[in-house]
Amino acid sequence: MYDGEPQPGRNDLCWCGSGKKYKKCHLEIDERLQELYEAGEEVPVRSLLKTPQDIEGVRRSAEVNIGVLDYVTPLIAPGITTEQIDQWVYEYTVEHGAIPAPLNYEGFPKSVCTSVNNEVCHGIPSAHVVLHEGDIVNVDCSTIKDGYFSDSSRMFCVGEVSDEARELVEVTKQAMEAGLQAVVPWGHLGDVAAAVQEVTGKHGFSVVREYGGHGIGHEFHEDPFVSFVAEAGTGIIMAPGLMFTIEPMVNKGAAAIDMTDPNGWTVRTADGSLSAQWEIQVVVTEDGPLVLSW
Ligand code: MF3
Ligand code: CO
């Protein structure tokens, strides 16, 4: 079939492990994907399509991930360090029977990413980084629970921030929400990017090109790569069961980034301008997107 795997018989058990007969489970979806594939469209391989059991597993992981972000929200204030955020994330996650996904991920030394002001992503929490009134900070949390991954991030304004900082934070959130609205079953993934850029473009902000969202569920980062600079009508088909993150990184100035930090992680805007990001995790259903983590 479309992914090179054999097709079960109508009365065989479905390949997804639901225990249902194929004709009562993925047959219809497979037929539609096969048609699209033959028409030259890019379609997801079936191992990327999450089953109801997978979605339930991710939902339980996301319960902790959302809980972490809710827990740190009222604690973020002028005078705290990003190291403290890391400790809160670690403690909450472990107390809830889960593991912070960033910890030791490809050598990442902490439990969460904290990216301040001109940092685009992958800021490393540190006792030397004190949050001051007027800063903006992204807290990017990812959790593993019972083998399922969840991932979302939020922006925080530290005390009173400038109008320009607040506008960047709010517009980036609107861009992420516009991306969510563009998740339509059987649509193209590029539609999400186009919706994001329509919002950011109106405000003269730029979308980072090198980073994007990603498939997620059984692994931290699965296919597809979710670009936020792609064009409408392009990219992979958003088949029901496809799970991915929507996490545009938006710069006040130019889109160019600086990846030369000797720590090997922290990414900054090349021109020193502010950067913001919001991230949610969704799964496509026949009725539209289901938001799993935020
Ligand atoms: N949470 C990031 C994402 O949204 C990934 C961070 S990788 C880390 O994809 F190692 F820096 F944590
Ligand atoms: Co992510």
mmCIF file of C-alpha atoms and ligand atoms in Angstrom:
data_model
loop_
_atom_site.group_PDB
_atom_site.id
_atom_site.type_symbol
_atom_site.label_atom_id
_atom_site.label_comp_id
_atom_site.label_asym_id
_atom_site.label_seq_id
_atom_site.Cartn_x
_atom_site.Cartn_y
_atom_site.Cartn_z
ATOM 1 C CA MET A 1 0.000 0.000 0.000
ATOM 2 C CA TYR A 2 0.890 3.701 0.314
ATOM 3 C CA ASP A 3 3.587 2.952 2.887
ATOM 4 C CA GLY A 4 4.961 -0.247 1.385
ATOM 5 C CA GLU A 5 3.309 -2.432 4.035
ATOM 6 C CA PRO A 6 0.868 -5.204 3.124
ATOM 7 C CA GLN A 7 -2.885 -4.605 3.390
ATOM 8 C CA PRO A 8 -4.816 -6.896 5.769
ATOM 9 C CA GLY A 9 -7.927 -8.739 4.542
ATOM 10 C CA ARG A 10 -11.286 -7.109 5.355
ATOM 11 C CA ASN A 11 -11.991 -9.583 8.152
ATOM 12 C CA ASP A 12 -8.451 -9.727 9.507
ATOM 13 C CA LEU A 13 -7.491 -7.838 12.630
ATOM 14 C CA CYS A 14 -6.526 -4.229 11.934
ATOM 15 C CA TRP A 15 -2.809 -3.468 11.759
ATOM 16 C CA CYS A 16 -3.172 -0.793 14.435
ATOM 17 C CA GLY A 17 -3.627 -3.204 17.319
ATOM 18 C CA SER A 18 -7.139 -2.045 18.208
ATOM 19 C CA GLY A 19 -8.330 -5.662 18.207
ATOM 20 C CA LYS A 20 -11.078 -4.688 15.741
ATOM 21 C CA LYS A 21 -11.588 -6.145 12.291
ATOM 22 C CA TYR A 22 -9.777 -4.183 9.585
ATOM 23 C CA LYS A 23 -13.053 -3.314 7.813
ATOM 24 C CA LYS A 24 -14.382 -1.764 11.052
ATOM 25 C CA CYS A 25 -11.157 0.101 11.779
ATOM 26 C CA HIS A 26 -8.564 1.567 9.392
ATOM 27 C CA LEU A 27 -9.826 0.194 6.052
ATOM 28 C CA GLU A 28 -11.588 3.380 5.029
ATOM 29 C CA ILE A 29 -8.685 5.609 6.047
ATOM 30 C CA ASP A 30 -6.257 3.330 4.203
ATOM 31 C CA GLU A 31 -8.350 3.460 1.024
ATOM 32 C CA ARG A 32 -8.409 7.234 1.112
ATOM 33 C CA LEU A 33 -4.662 7.445 1.819
ATOM 34 C CA GLN A 34 -3.987 5.016 -1.009
ATOM 35 C CA GLU A 35 -5.985 7.180 -3.424
ATOM 36 C CA LEU A 36 -4.143 10.315 -2.361
ATOM 37 C CA TYR A 37 -0.816 8.511 -2.638
ATOM 38 C CA GLU A 38 -1.634 7.412 -6.173
ATOM 39 C CA ALA A 39 -2.570 11.000 -6.975
ATOM 40 C CA GLY A 40 0.966 12.029 -6.009
ATOM 41 C CA GLU A 41 0.270 13.385 -2.525
ATOM 42 C CA GLU A 42 2.647 12.932 0.407
ATOM 43 C CA VAL A 43 0.902 10.699 2.968
ATOM 44 C CA PRO A 44 1.984 9.566 6.442
ATOM 45 C CA VAL A 45 3.182 5.988 6.927
ATOM 46 C CA ARG A 46 0.739 4.070 9.096
ATOM 47 C CA SER A 47 3.153 3.813 12.041
ATOM 48 C CA LEU A 48 2.610 7.565 12.529
ATOM 49 C CA LEU A 49 -1.159 7.194 12.909
ATOM 50 C CA LYS A 50 -2.059 7.023 16.597
ATOM 51 C CA THR A 51 -4.722 4.650 17.854
ATOM 52 C CA PRO A 52 -7.287 5.500 20.550
ATOM 53 C CA GLN A 53 -5.052 3.657 23.063
ATOM 54 C CA ASP A 54 -2.038 5.750 22.016
ATOM 55 C CA ILE A 55 -4.078 8.927 22.363
ATOM 56 C CA GLU A 56 -5.176 7.881 25.852
ATOM 57 C CA GLY A 57 -1.535 7.227 26.814
ATOM 58 C CA VAL A 58 -0.453 10.626 25.506
ATOM 59 C CA ARG A 59 -3.385 12.265 27.293
ATOM 60 C CA ARG A 60 -2.149 10.893 30.618
ATOM 61 C CA SER A 61 1.387 12.085 29.878
ATOM 62 C CA ALA A 62 0.029 15.496 28.889
ATOM 63 C CA GLU A 63 -1.905 15.710 32.157
ATOM 64 C CA VAL A 64 1.459 15.905 33.905
ATOM 65 C CA ASN A 65 2.934 18.224 31.264
ATOM 66 C CA ILE A 66 0.033 20.673 31.549
ATOM 67 C CA GLY A 67 0.198 20.313 35.340
ATOM 68 C CA VAL A 68 3.873 21.312 35.334
ATOM 69 C CA LEU A 69 3.179 24.460 33.341
ATOM 70 C CA ASP A 70 0.174 25.342 35.507
ATOM 71 C CA TYR A 71 2.320 24.768 38.610
ATOM 72 C CA VAL A 72 5.143 27.105 37.559
ATOM 73 C CA THR A 73 2.849 29.816 36.167
ATOM 74 C CA PRO A 74 2.188 31.715 39.433
ATOM 75 C CA LEU A 75 5.804 31.235 40.583
ATOM 76 C CA ILE A 76 7.404 33.101 37.681
ATOM 77 C CA ALA A 77 8.248 36.561 38.976
ATOM 78 C CA PRO A 78 11.075 39.091 39.027
ATOM 79 C CA GLY A 79 14.055 37.792 41.031
ATOM 80 C CA ILE A 80 13.714 34.045 40.417
ATOM 81 C CA THR A 81 16.345 32.164 38.439
ATOM 82 C CA THR A 82 15.691 29.816 35.552
ATOM 83 C CA GLU A 83 17.428 27.142 37.665
ATOM 84 C CA GLN A 84 14.480 27.381 40.080
ATOM 85 C CA ILE A 85 12.054 26.775 37.216
ATOM 86 C CA ASP A 86 14.094 23.690 36.345
ATOM 87 C CA GLN A 87 13.854 22.406 39.938
ATOM 88 C CA TRP A 88 10.083 22.968 40.068
ATOM 89 C CA VAL A 89 9.652 21.131 36.784
ATOM 90 C CA TYR A 90 11.814 18.222 37.892
ATOM 91 C CA GLU A 91 10.105 17.851 41.279
ATOM 92 C CA TYR A 92 6.547 18.125 39.971
ATOM 93 C CA THR A 93 7.195 15.696 37.113
ATOM 94 C CA VAL A 94 8.867 13.042 39.235
ATOM 95 C CA GLU A 95 6.253 13.353 41.997
ATOM 96 C CA HIS A 96 3.637 12.599 39.347
ATOM 97 C CA GLY A 97 5.330 9.397 38.220
ATOM 98 C CA ALA A 98 6.833 10.828 35.055
ATOM 99 C CA ILE A 99 10.204 11.780 33.572
ATOM 100 C CA PRO A 100 11.196 15.181 32.144
ATOM 101 C CA ALA A 101 11.903 14.351 28.486
ATOM 102 C CA PRO A 102 14.657 16.977 27.974
ATOM 103 C CA LEU A 103 16.842 15.626 30.809
ATOM 104 C CA ASN A 104 19.849 13.947 29.141
ATOM 105 C CA TYR A 105 18.100 14.135 25.757
ATOM 106 C CA GLU A 106 21.016 14.203 23.311
ATOM 107 C CA GLY A 107 23.092 15.526 26.193
ATOM 108 C CA PHE A 108 20.726 18.321 27.266
ATOM 109 C CA PRO A 109 21.652 18.878 30.931
ATOM 110 C CA LYS A 110 18.339 20.081 32.436
ATOM 111 C CA SER A 111 14.648 19.138 32.727
ATOM 112 C CA VAL A 112 13.152 22.047 30.798
ATOM 113 C CA CYS A 113 14.115 24.717 28.271
ATOM 114 C CA THR A 114 13.912 28.325 29.454
ATOM 115 C CA SER A 115 14.507 30.881 26.698
ATOM 116 C CA VAL A 116 14.686 34.533 27.719
ATOM 117 C CA ASN A 117 14.205 37.656 25.517
ATOM 118 C CA ASN A 118 16.424 37.250 22.416
ATOM 119 C CA GLU A 119 16.777 33.505 22.991
ATOM 120 C CA VAL A 120 14.753 31.682 20.351
ATOM 121 C CA CYS A 121 14.756 28.202 21.934
ATOM 122 C CA HIS A 122 16.722 25.620 23.927
ATOM 123 C CA GLY A 123 17.824 28.007 26.675
ATOM 124 C CA ILE A 124 19.486 26.053 29.496
ATOM 125 C CA PRO A 125 18.233 26.825 33.010
ATOM 126 C CA SER A 126 20.957 28.338 35.158
ATOM 127 C CA ALA A 127 21.445 29.758 38.652
ATOM 128 C CA HIS A 128 23.155 32.685 36.899
ATOM 129 C CA VAL A 129 20.080 33.651 34.890
ATOM 130 C CA VAL A 130 17.880 35.860 37.042
ATOM 131 C CA LEU A 131 14.535 36.975 35.591
ATOM 132 C CA HIS A 132 14.036 40.726 35.754
ATOM 133 C CA GLU A 133 10.952 42.886 35.448
ATOM 134 C CA GLY A 134 10.329 43.409 31.715
ATOM 135 C CA ASP A 135 11.770 40.072 30.550
ATOM 136 C CA ILE A 136 9.821 37.588 28.467
ATOM 137 C CA VAL A 137 10.546 33.898 28.921
ATOM 138 C CA ASN A 138 9.443 30.719 27.192
ATOM 139 C CA VAL A 139 9.123 27.632 29.389
ATOM 140 C CA ASP A 140 9.148 24.527 27.179
ATOM 141 C CA CYS A 141 8.083 21.376 29.041
ATOM 142 C CA SER A 142 8.136 17.834 27.746
ATOM 143 C CA THR A 143 7.141 14.731 29.689
ATOM 144 C CA ILE A 144 7.487 10.971 29.345
ATOM 145 C CA LYS A 145 4.872 8.908 31.169
ATOM 146 C CA ASP A 146 4.496 5.157 30.657
ATOM 147 C CA GLY A 147 6.426 5.521 27.403
ATOM 148 C CA TYR A 148 4.241 8.298 25.974
ATOM 149 C CA PHE A 149 5.589 11.765 25.164
ATOM 150 C CA SER A 150 3.920 15.132 25.613
ATOM 151 C CA ASP A 151 5.332 18.552 24.757
ATOM 152 C CA SER A 152 4.074 22.121 25.099
ATOM 153 C CA SER A 153 5.391 25.550 25.955
ATOM 154 C CA ARG A 154 4.083 28.888 27.106
ATOM 155 C CA MET A 155 5.391 32.444 27.261
ATOM 156 C CA PHE A 156 5.513 34.418 30.487
ATOM 157 C CA CYS A 157 5.855 38.159 30.919
ATOM 158 C CA VAL A 158 7.956 38.916 33.994
ATOM 159 C CA GLY A 159 6.225 41.747 35.858
ATOM 160 C CA GLU A 160 5.370 44.671 33.611
ATOM 161 C CA VAL A 161 6.839 44.355 30.110
ATOM 162 C CA SER A 162 7.130 46.846 27.240
ATOM 163 C CA ASP A 163 4.244 47.187 24.787
ATOM 164 C CA GLU A 164 6.450 45.744 22.031
ATOM 165 C CA ALA A 165 7.302 42.674 24.102
ATOM 166 C CA ARG A 166 3.657 42.093 25.017
ATOM 167 C CA GLU A 167 2.592 42.490 21.388
ATOM 168 C CA LEU A 168 5.153 39.898 20.256
ATOM 169 C CA VAL A 169 4.002 37.437 22.926
ATOM 170 C CA GLU A 170 0.316 37.942 22.092
ATOM 171 C CA VAL A 171 0.703 37.835 18.314
ATOM 172 C CA THR A 172 2.777 34.654 18.560
ATOM 173 C CA LYS A 173 -0.019 33.066 20.582
ATOM 174 C CA GLN A 174 -2.560 34.185 17.977
ATOM 175 C CA ALA A 175 -0.340 32.713 15.253
ATOM 176 C CA MET A 176 -0.212 29.356 17.061
ATOM 177 C CA GLU A 177 -4.010 29.453 17.454
ATOM 178 C CA ALA A 178 -4.445 30.258 13.761
ATOM 179 C CA GLY A 179 -2.250 27.248 13.011
ATOM 180 C CA LEU A 180 -4.536 25.120 15.166
ATOM 181 C CA GLN A 181 -7.599 26.362 13.256
ATOM 182 C CA ALA A 182 -5.912 25.249 10.043
ATOM 183 C CA VAL A 183 -5.714 21.633 11.226
ATOM 184 C CA VAL A 184 -8.434 20.059 9.094
ATOM 185 C CA PRO A 185 -8.550 16.303 8.570
ATOM 186 C CA TRP A 186 -7.244 15.391 5.094
ATOM 187 C CA GLY A 187 -5.831 18.889 4.590
ATOM 188 C CA HIS A 188 -2.170 19.669 3.921
ATOM 189 C CA LEU A 189 0.266 20.382 6.730
ATOM 190 C CA GLY A 190 1.486 23.475 4.873
ATOM 191 C CA ASP A 191 -1.897 25.069 5.595
ATOM 192 C CA VAL A 192 -0.842 25.315 9.245
ATOM 193 C CA ALA A 193 2.302 27.221 8.293
ATOM 194 C CA ALA A 194 0.378 29.542 5.986
ATOM 195 C CA ALA A 195 -2.066 30.392 8.790
ATOM 196 C CA VAL A 196 0.811 31.140 11.175
ATOM 197 C CA GLN A 197 2.543 33.406 8.671
ATOM 198 C CA GLU A 198 -0.615 35.280 7.812
ATOM 199 C CA VAL A 199 -0.876 36.424 11.427
ATOM 200 C CA THR A 200 2.823 37.203 11.986
ATOM 201 C CA GLY A 201 3.222 38.913 8.618
ATOM 202 C CA LYS A 202 0.514 41.458 9.407
ATOM 203 C CA HIS A 203 2.594 42.631 12.356
ATOM 204 C CA GLY A 204 5.914 42.647 10.504
ATOM 205 C CA PHE A 205 7.320 39.807 12.594
ATOM 206 C CA SER A 206 9.370 36.926 11.148
ATOM 207 C CA VAL A 207 8.992 33.196 11.561
ATOM 208 C CA VAL A 208 12.118 31.134 12.238
ATOM 209 C CA ARG A 209 12.844 28.796 9.338
ATOM 210 C CA GLU A 210 15.307 26.281 10.783
ATOM 211 C CA TYR A 211 13.068 24.960 13.565
ATOM 212 C CA GLY A 212 9.504 23.766 13.581
ATOM 213 C CA GLY A 213 7.112 21.329 15.130
ATOM 214 C CA HIS A 214 7.351 17.573 14.960
ATOM 215 C CA GLY A 215 5.483 14.350 15.165
ATOM 216 C CA ILE A 216 5.385 12.990 18.714
ATOM 217 C CA GLY A 217 3.863 10.194 20.777
ATOM 218 C CA HIS A 218 6.026 7.103 21.072
ATOM 219 C CA GLU A 219 9.148 9.247 20.628
ATOM 220 C CA PHE A 220 10.012 12.837 21.537
ATOM 221 C CA HIS A 221 10.560 13.764 17.900
ATOM 222 C CA GLU A 222 8.887 11.732 15.154
ATOM 223 C CA ASP A 223 8.015 12.563 11.563
ATOM 224 C CA PRO A 224 6.670 14.782 10.155
ATOM 225 C CA PHE A 225 8.779 17.926 10.517
ATOM 226 C CA VAL A 226 6.250 20.755 10.857
ATOM 227 C CA SER A 227 7.651 23.815 9.101
ATOM 228 C CA PHE A 228 6.010 27.154 9.814
ATOM 229 C CA VAL A 229 7.361 28.729 6.643
ATOM 230 C CA ALA A 230 5.803 26.245 4.217
ATOM 231 C CA GLU A 231 3.093 27.139 1.711
ATOM 232 C CA ALA A 232 -0.609 26.335 1.826
ATOM 233 C CA GLY A 233 -1.566 23.210 -0.093
ATOM 234 C CA THR A 234 1.886 21.632 0.290
ATOM 235 C CA GLY A 235 3.294 18.971 2.578
ATOM 236 C CA ILE A 236 1.995 15.801 4.135
ATOM 237 C CA ILE A 237 -1.721 15.001 4.360
ATOM 238 C CA MET A 238 -3.157 15.478 7.888
ATOM 239 C CA ALA A 239 -4.732 12.030 8.133
ATOM 240 C CA PRO A 240 -6.780 11.178 11.236
ATOM 241 C CA GLY A 241 -4.371 9.857 13.867
ATOM 242 C CA LEU A 242 -1.458 12.081 12.854
ATOM 243 C CA MET A 243 -0.061 13.681 16.027
ATOM 244 C CA PHE A 244 2.280 16.670 16.023
ATOM 245 C CA THR A 245 3.202 19.930 17.718
ATOM 246 C CA ILE A 246 2.428 23.471 16.599
ATOM 247 C CA GLU A 247 5.252 25.605 17.939
ATOM 248 C CA PRO A 248 6.165 28.623 15.808
ATOM 249 C CA MET A 249 9.176 30.674 16.898
ATOM 250 C CA VAL A 250 8.542 34.301 16.021
ATOM 251 C CA ASN A 251 11.142 37.074 15.971
ATOM 252 C CA LYS A 252 10.432 40.772 16.331
ATOM 253 C CA GLY A 253 13.215 41.496 13.825
ATOM 254 C CA ALA A 254 14.746 39.319 11.126
ATOM 255 C CA ALA A 255 14.195 35.568 10.874
ATOM 256 C CA ALA A 256 17.911 34.755 11.003
ATOM 257 C CA ILE A 257 19.177 32.883 14.042
ATOM 258 C CA ASP A 258 22.526 32.436 15.761
ATOM 259 C CA MET A 259 23.393 28.858 16.692
ATOM 260 C CA THR A 260 27.002 29.445 17.749
ATOM 261 C CA ASP A 261 26.582 29.347 21.549
ATOM 262 C CA PRO A 262 29.435 27.196 22.850
ATOM 263 C CA ASN A 263 26.962 25.341 25.105
ATOM 264 C CA GLY A 264 25.750 23.674 21.902
ATOM 265 C CA TRP A 265 22.077 24.409 22.601
ATOM 266 C CA THR A 266 20.939 27.969 23.106
ATOM 267 C CA VAL A 267 19.645 29.558 19.899
ATOM 268 C CA ARG A 268 19.364 33.354 19.664
ATOM 269 C CA THR A 269 18.092 35.862 17.142
ATOM 270 C CA ALA A 270 20.949 36.971 14.871
ATOM 271 C CA ASP A 271 19.981 40.636 15.219
ATOM 272 C CA GLY A 272 19.462 40.529 18.983
ATOM 273 C CA SER A 273 15.723 41.227 18.706
ATOM 274 C CA LEU A 274 13.139 39.585 20.976
ATOM 275 C CA SER A 275 11.742 36.145 20.132
ATOM 276 C CA ALA A 276 8.624 34.342 21.335
ATOM 277 C CA GLN A 277 7.163 30.847 21.021
ATOM 278 C CA TRP A 278 4.027 29.003 22.070
ATOM 279 C CA GLU A 279 3.662 25.256 21.634
ATOM 280 C CA ILE A 280 0.700 22.897 21.697
ATOM 281 C CA GLN A 281 0.409 19.207 20.870
ATOM 282 C CA VAL A 282 -2.502 18.012 18.743
ATOM 283 C CA VAL A 283 -3.853 14.888 17.125
ATOM 284 C CA VAL A 284 -5.951 15.019 13.963
ATOM 285 C CA THR A 285 -9.395 13.398 14.265
ATOM 286 C CA GLU A 286 -12.212 13.044 11.724
ATOM 287 C CA ASP A 287 -13.886 15.958 13.549
ATOM 288 C CA GLY A 288 -10.862 18.259 13.614
ATOM 289 C CA PRO A 289 -7.894 18.723 15.921
ATOM 290 C CA LEU A 290 -7.863 17.445 19.483
ATOM 291 C CA VAL A 291 -5.498 19.490 21.634
ATOM 292 C CA LEU A 292 -3.599 17.182 23.983
ATOM 293 C CA SER A 293 -1.042 19.461 25.621
ATOM 294 C CA TRP A 294 -0.877 23.236 25.957
HETATM 295 N N1 MF3 B 1 10.848 20.843 23.671
HETATM 296 C C1 MF3 B 1 11.569 21.069 22.453
HETATM 297 C C2 MF3 B 1 10.588 20.872 21.318
HETATM 298 O O1 MF3 B 1 9.569 21.430 21.357
HETATM 299 C C3 MF3 B 1 12.732 20.149 22.327
HETATM 300 C C4 MF3 B 1 13.783 20.458 23.275
HETATM 301 S S1 MF3 B 1 15.058 19.358 23.100
HETATM 302 C C5 MF3 B 1 15.925 19.658 24.494
HETATM 303 O O2 MF3 B 1 10.787 20.155 20.394
HETATM 304 F F1 MF3 B 1 16.791 18.737 24.604
HETATM 305 F F2 MF3 B 1 16.452 20.858 24.405
HETATM 306 F F3 MF3 B 1 15.105 19.626 25.515
HETATM 307 CO CO CO B 2 8.168 20.390 20.532
#
